[in-house]
mmCIF file of C-alpha atoms in Angstrom:
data_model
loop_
_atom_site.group_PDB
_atom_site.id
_atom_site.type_symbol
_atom_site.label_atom_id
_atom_site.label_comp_id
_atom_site.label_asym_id
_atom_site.label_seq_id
_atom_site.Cartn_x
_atom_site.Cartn_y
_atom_site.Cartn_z
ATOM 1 C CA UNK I 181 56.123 119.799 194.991
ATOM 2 C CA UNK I 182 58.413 119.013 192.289
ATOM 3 C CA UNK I 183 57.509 122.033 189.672
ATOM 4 C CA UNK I 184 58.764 123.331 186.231
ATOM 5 C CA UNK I 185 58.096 126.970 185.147
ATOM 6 C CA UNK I 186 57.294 127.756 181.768
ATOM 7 C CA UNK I 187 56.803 131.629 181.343
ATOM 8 C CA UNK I 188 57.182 134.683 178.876
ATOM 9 C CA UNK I 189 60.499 136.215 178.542
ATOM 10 C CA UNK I 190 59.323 139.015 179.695
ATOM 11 C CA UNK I 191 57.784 138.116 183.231
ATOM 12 C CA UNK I 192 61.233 135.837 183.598
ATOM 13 C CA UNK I 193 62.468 139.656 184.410
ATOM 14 C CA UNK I 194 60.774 139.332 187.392
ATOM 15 C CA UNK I 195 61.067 135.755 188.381
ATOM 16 C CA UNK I 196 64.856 135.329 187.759
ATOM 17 C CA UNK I 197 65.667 136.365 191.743
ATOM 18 C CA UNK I 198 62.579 134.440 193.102
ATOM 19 C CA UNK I 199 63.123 131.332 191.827
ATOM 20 C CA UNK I 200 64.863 128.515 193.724
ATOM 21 C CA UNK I 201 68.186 127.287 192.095
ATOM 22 C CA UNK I 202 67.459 124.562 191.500
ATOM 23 C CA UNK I 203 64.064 124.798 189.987
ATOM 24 C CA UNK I 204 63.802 123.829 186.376
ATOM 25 C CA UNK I 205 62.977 127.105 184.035
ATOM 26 C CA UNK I 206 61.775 127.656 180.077
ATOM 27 C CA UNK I 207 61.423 131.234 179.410
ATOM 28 C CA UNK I 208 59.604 131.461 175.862
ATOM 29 C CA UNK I 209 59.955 133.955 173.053
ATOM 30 C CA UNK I 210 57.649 137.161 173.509
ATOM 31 C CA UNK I 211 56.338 137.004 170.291
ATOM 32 C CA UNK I 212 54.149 134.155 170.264
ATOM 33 C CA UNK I 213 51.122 136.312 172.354
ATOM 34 C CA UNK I 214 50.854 138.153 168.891
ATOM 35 C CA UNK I 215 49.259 134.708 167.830
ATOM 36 C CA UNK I 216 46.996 133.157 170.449
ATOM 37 C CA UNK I 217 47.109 129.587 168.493
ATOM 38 C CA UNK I 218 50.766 129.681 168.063
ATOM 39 C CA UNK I 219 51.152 130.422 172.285
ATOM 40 C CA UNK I 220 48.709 127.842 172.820
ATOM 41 C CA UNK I 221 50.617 125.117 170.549
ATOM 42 C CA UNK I 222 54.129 126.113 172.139
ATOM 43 C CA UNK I 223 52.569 125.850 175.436
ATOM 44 C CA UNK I 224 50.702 122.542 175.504
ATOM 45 C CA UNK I 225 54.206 121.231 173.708
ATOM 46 C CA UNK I 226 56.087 122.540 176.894
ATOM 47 C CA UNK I 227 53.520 120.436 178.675
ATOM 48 C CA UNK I 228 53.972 117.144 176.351
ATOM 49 C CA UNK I 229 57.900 117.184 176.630
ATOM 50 C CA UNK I 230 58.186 117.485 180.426
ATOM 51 C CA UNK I 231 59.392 114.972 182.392
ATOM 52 C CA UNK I 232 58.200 112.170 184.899
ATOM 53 C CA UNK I 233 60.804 113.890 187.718
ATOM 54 C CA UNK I 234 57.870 116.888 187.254
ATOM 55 C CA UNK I 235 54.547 116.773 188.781
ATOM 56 C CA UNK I 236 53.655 120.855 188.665
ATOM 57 C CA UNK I 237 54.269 123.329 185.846
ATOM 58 C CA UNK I 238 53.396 127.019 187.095
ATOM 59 C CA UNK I 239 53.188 129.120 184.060
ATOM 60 C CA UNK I 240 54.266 132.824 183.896
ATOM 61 C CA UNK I 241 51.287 133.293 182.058
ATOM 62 C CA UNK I 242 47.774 134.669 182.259
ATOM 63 C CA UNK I 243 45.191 133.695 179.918
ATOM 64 C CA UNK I 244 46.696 135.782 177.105
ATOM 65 C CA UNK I 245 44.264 136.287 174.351
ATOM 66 C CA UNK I 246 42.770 132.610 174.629
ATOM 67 C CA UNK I 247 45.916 131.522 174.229
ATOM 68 C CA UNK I 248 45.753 129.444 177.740
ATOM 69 C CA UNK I 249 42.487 127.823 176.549
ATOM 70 C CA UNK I 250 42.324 124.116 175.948
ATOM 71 C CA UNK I 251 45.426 123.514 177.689
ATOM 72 C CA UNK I 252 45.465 119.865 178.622
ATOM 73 C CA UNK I 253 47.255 118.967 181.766
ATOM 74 C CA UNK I 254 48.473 115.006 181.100
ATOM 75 C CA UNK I 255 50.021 113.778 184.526
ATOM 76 C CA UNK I 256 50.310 117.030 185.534
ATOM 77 C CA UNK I 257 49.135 119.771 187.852
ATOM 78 C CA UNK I 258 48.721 123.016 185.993
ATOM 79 C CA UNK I 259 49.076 126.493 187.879
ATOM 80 C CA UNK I 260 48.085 129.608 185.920
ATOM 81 C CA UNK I 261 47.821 133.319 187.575
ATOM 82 C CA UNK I 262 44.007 134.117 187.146
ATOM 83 C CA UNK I 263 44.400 137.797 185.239
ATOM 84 C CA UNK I 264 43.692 138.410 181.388
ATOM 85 C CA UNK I 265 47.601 138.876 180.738
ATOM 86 C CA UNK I 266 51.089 139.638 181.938
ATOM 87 C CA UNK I 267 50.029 143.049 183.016
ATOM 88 C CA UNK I 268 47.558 141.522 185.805
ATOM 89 C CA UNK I 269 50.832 140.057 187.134
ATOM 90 C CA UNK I 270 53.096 142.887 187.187
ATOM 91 C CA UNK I 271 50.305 144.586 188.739
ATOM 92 C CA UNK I 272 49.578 142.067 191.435
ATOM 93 C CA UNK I 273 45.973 141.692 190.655
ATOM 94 C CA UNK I 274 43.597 142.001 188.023
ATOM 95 C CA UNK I 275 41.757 144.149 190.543
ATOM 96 C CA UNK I 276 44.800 146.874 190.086
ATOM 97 C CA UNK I 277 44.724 146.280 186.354
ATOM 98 C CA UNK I 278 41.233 146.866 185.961
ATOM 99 C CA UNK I 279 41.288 150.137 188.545
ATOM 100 C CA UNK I 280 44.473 151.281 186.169
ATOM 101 C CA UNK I 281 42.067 151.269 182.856
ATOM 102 C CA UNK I 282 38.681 152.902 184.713
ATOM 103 C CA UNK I 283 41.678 155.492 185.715
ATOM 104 C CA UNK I 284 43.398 155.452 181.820
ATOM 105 C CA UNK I 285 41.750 153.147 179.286
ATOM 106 C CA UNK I 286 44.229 154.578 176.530
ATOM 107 C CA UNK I 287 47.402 153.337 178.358
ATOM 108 C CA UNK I 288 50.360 151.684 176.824
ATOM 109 C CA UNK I 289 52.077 149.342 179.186
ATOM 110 C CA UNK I 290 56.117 149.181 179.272
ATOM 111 C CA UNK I 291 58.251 147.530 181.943
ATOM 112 C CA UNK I 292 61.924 146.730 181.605
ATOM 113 C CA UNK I 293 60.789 142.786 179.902
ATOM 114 C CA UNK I 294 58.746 144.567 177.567
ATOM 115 C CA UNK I 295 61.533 146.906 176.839
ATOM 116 C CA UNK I 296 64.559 144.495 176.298
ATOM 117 C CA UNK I 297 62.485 142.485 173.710
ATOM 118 C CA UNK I 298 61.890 145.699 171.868
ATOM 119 C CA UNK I 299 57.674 145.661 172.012
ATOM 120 C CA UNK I 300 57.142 149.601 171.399
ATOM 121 C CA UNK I 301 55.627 152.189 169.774
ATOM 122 C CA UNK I 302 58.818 153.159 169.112
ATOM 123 C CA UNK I 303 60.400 150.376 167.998
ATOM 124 C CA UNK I 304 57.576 150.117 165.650
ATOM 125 C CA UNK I 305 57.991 153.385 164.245
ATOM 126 C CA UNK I 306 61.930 152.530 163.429
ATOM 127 C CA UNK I 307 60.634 149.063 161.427
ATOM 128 C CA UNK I 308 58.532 151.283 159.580
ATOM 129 C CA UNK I 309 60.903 154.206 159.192
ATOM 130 C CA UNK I 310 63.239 151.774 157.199
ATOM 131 C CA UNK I 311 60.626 150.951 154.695
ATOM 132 C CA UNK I 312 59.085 154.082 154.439
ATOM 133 C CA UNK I 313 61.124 156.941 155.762
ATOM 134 C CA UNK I 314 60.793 159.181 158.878
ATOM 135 C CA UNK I 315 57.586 161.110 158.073
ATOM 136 C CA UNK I 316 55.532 158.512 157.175
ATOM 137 C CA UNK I 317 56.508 155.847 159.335
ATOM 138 C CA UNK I 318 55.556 158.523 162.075
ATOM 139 C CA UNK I 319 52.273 159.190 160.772
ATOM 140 C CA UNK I 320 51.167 155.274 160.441
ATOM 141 C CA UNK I 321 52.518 154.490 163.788
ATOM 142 C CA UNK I 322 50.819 157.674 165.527
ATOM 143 C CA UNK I 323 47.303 155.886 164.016
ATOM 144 C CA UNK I 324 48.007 152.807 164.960
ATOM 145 C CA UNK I 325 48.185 154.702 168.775
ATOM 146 C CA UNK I 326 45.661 156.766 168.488
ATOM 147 C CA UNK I 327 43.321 155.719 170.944
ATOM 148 C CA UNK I 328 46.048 155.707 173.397
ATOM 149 C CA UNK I 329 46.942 158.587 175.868
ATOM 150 C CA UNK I 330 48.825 157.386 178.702
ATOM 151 C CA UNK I 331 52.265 155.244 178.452
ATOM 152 C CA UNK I 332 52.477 153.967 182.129
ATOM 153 C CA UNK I 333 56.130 152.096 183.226
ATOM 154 C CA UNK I 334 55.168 149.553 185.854
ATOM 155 C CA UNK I 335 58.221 149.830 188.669
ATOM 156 C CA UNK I 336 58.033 146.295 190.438
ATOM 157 C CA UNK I 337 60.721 147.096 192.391
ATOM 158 C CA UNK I 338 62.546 144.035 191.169
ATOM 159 C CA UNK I 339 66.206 146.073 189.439
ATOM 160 C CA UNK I 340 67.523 149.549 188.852
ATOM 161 C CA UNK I 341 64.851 151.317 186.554
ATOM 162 C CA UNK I 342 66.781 154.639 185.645
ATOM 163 C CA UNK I 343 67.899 153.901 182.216
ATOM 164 C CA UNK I 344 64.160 152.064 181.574
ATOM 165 C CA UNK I 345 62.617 155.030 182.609
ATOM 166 C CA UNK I 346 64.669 157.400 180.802
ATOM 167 C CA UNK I 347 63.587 155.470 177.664
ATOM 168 C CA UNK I 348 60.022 155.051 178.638
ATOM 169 C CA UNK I 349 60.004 159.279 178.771
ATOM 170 C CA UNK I 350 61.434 159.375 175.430
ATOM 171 C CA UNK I 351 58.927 157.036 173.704
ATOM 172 C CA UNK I 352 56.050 159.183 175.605
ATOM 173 C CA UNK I 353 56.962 162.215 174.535
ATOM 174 C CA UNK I 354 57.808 161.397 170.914
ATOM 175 C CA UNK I 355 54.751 160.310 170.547
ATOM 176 C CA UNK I 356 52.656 162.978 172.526
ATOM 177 C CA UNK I 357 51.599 160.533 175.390
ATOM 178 C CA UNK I 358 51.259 161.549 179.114
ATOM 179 C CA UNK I 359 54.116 159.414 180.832
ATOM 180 C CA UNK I 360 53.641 158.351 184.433
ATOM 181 C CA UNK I 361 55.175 155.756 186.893
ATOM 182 C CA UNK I 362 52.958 153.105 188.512
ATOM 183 C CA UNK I 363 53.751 150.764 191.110
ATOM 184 C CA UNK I 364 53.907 147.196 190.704
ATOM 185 C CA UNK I 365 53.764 144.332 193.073
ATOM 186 C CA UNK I 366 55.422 140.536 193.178
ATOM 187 C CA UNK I 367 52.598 139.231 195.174
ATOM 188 C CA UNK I 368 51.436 136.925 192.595
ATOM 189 C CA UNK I 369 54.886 135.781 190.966
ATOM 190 C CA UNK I 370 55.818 134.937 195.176
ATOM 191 C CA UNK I 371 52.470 133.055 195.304
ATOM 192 C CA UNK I 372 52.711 131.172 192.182
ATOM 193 C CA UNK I 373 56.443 130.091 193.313
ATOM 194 C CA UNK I 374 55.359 129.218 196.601
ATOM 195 C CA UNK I 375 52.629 127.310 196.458
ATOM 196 C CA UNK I 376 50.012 129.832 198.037
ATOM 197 C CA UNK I 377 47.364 128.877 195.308
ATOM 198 C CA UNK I 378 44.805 131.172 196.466
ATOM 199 C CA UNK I 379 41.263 132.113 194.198
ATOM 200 C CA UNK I 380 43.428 134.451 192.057
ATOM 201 C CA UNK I 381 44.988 131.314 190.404
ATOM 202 C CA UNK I 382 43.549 128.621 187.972
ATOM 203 C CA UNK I 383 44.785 125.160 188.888
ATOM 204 C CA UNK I 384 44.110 122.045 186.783
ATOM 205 C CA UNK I 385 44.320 118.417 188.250
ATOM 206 C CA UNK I 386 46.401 115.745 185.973
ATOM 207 C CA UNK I 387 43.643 114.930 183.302
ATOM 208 C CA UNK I 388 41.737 118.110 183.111
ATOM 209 C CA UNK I 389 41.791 120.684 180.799
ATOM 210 C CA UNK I 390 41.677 124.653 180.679
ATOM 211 C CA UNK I 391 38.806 125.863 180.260
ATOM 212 C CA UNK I 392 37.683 130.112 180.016
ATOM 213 C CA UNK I 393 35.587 129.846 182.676
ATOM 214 C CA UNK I 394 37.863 128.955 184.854
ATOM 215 C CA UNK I 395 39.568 132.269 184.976
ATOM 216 C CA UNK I 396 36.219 133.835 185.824
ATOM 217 C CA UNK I 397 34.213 131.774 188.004
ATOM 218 C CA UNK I 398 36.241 132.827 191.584
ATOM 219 C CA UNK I 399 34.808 136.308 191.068
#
């Protein structure tokens, strides 16, 4: 197998020490899952612009808000994790991810990724504060949270966590949110790297396309 990755900044956190040296890597800007067309555009470009020394692109991706939709494959063989988003993969499942919202449906997610590129209540609150000053920037950003109760750090195991947790306490108790620490797992990052395509990944021949069913139809 001759593959490329193509993933989210914030799951390269956990591939950086799986990945084989000399395996060819594009880590892309966090942002773009705020706009599903603008993933889905940067994406299938990503796909367009790789080369003939390539026959398998495994993306660091789940489907993402529709943003994985429609992907064409061209000559290649597309791998995607079969979970909703990231969090499915930090998890290890989408069965762990949907056991963690029967448990807490008002969770916000944080993991060291999610942390470095500054995706936050918090970090919200401070945008806001500059425009409109502590009290109110507190008071918009507490209802844009308010259906959330829980702020969860996922622990992968995959670096030091102190200072990420230390932060992840802060944010929780700023804002009034039960903070707990939740295991995650590699298994599907290891999988996707190594080739052990099993029912909890969509895979798309050269020619096909991706299609939402696909990341339903195993189950």
């Amino acid at each position: 197998m001759r593959a490329k990755i193509a993933a989210c900044e914030t799951v390269g956190e956990e591939l950086r020490n799986l990945i084989p040296g000399d395996t060819p890597c594009k880590f892309l800007e966090f942002g773009l899952h705020c706009t599903p067309e603008t993933l889905n555009a940067t994406l299938q470009k990503e796909i367009d612009e790789t080369g003939e020394d390539v026959d398998t692109i495994l993306f660091g991706y789940g489907m993402c808000s529709k943003g994985a939709i429609g992907l064409e494959a061209r000559n290649f063989r597309l791998v995607i994790p079969r979970v909703d988003d990231c969090i499915g993969l930090f998890l290890g499942s989408r069965a762990e991810y949907t056991r963690q919202c029967l448990k807490a449906p008002g969770t916000f997610y944080l993991t060291k990724g999610w942390i470095e590129c500054g995706d936050d209540p918090y970090t919200e609150y401070l945008k806001m504060r500059e425009r409109y000053g502590d009290e109110k920037a507190y008071r918009l950003e507490k209802m844009v949270i308010e259906n959330y109760t829980r702020l969860a750090l996922i622990n992968t195991g995959n670096y030091n966590l102190a200072k990420y947790r230390e932060y992840a306490k802060k944010v929780a108790e700023f804002f009034d949110l039960t903070f707990e620490e939740i295991p995650g797992s590699n298994v599907l990052i290891r999988k996707l790297i190594e080739g052990d395509w099993d029912e909890n990944f969509v895979i798309v021949e050269p020619g096909g396309k991706v299609r939402y069913d696909m990341f339903f139809d195993a189950f």
